XYZ file of C-alpha atoms in Angstrom:
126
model
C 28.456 140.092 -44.889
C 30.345 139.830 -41.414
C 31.739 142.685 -40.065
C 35.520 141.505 -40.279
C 37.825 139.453 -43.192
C 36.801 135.986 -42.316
C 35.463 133.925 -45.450
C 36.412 136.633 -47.737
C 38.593 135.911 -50.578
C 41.379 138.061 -52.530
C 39.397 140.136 -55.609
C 43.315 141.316 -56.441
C 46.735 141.458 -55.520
C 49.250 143.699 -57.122
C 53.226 143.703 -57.955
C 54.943 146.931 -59.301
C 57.702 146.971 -62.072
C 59.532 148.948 -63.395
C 59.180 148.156 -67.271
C 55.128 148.028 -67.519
C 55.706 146.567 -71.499
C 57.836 144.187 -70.162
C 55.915 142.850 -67.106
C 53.445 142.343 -69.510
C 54.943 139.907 -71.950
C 56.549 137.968 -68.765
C 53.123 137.865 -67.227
C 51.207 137.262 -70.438
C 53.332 135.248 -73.016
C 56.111 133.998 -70.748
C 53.891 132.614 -67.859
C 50.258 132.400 -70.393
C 48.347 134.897 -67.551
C 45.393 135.909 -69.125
C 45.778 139.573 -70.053
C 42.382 141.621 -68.960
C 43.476 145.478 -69.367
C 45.870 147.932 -69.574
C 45.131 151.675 -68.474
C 47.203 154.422 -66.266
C 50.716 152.404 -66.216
C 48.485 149.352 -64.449
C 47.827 145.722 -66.358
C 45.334 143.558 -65.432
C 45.996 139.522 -65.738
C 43.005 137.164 -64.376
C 44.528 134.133 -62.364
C 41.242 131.833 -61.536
C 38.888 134.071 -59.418
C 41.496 137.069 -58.567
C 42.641 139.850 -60.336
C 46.816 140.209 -60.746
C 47.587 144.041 -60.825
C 50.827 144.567 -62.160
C 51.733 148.446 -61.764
C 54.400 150.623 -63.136
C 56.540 151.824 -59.965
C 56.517 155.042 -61.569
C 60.070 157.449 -61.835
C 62.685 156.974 -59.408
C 61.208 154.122 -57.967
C 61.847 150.682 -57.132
C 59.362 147.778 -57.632
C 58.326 146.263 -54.111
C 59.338 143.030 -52.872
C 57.001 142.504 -50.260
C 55.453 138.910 -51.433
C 55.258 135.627 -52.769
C 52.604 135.126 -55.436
C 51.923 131.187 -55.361
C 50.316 129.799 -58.394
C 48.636 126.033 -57.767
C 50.588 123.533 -59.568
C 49.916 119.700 -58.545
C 51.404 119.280 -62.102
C 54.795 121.104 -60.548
C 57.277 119.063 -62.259
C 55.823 119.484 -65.766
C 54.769 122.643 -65.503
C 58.078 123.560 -64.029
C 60.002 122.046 -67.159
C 57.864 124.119 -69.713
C 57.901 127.416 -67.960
C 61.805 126.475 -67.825
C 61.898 126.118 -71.816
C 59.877 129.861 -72.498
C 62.781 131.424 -70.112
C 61.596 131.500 -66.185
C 64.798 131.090 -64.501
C 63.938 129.293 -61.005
C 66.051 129.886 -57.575
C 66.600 126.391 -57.295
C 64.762 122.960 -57.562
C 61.486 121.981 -56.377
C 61.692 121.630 -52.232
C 59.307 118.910 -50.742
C 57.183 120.258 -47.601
C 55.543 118.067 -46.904
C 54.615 114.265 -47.919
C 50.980 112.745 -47.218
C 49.193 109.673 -48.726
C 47.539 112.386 -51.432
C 51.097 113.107 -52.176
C 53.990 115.791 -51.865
C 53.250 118.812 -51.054
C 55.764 120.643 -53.228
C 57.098 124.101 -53.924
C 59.432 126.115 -56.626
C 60.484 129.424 -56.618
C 61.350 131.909 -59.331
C 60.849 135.764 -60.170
C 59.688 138.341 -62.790
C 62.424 140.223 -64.781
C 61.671 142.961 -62.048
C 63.049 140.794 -59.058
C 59.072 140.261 -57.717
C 58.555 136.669 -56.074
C 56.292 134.081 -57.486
C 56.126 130.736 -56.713
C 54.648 127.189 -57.900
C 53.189 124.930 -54.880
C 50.926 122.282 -54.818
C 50.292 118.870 -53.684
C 51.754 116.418 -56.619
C 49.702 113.469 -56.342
C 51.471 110.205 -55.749
């Protein structure tokens, strides 16, 4: 292994909430995460190869809003119309960021019911 970050890849990343039960039906029956866990006010969703830690942000506390979670969508549009029908509520339409001969390079954002960023971006082929 080298001896800094370079070529390593997330294992997990990690949101808190305040309303652990319902993080996890966002997470896991709004959004279809795959649930792994659930043990000391932490859940456990696997998104490809890296864990999704969604934490309780325990008494008096606010959940963080540090981040933007991106999930890769080239099927944006679609995917963005049936995560509209089970109840995501997006900031606004898809942006373009960029257009190449693969296609657009595209990008919608919405949050969890605790205010935490995620987004959908990917390259929408042509």
């Amino acid at each position: 292994m080298s001896d800094d970050l370079s070529g390593r890849e997330f294992l997990q990343v990690a949101v808190s909430t305040a309303d652990l039960p319902r993080a996890i039906g966002f997470y896991r029956d709004t959004l279809g995460l795959t649930f792994l866990f659930e043990v000391s006010g932490m859940a456990f969703f696997q998104v490809g190869a890296v864990r999704l830690m969604v934490g309780d942000a325990g008494p008096g506390f606010k959940p963080s809003r540090g981040g933007v979670l991106y999930f890769n969508a080239p099927d944006l549009p679609a995917l963005a119309d049936k995560l509209e029908a089970r109840g995501v509520r997006f900031v606004g339409p898809a942006e373009t960021l960029q257009r190449t001969e693969q296609g657009d390079l595209m990008l919608r954002i919405f949050t969890d019911p605790d205010g935490n960023h995620l987004a959908l971006m990917g390259t929408v082929p042509k």
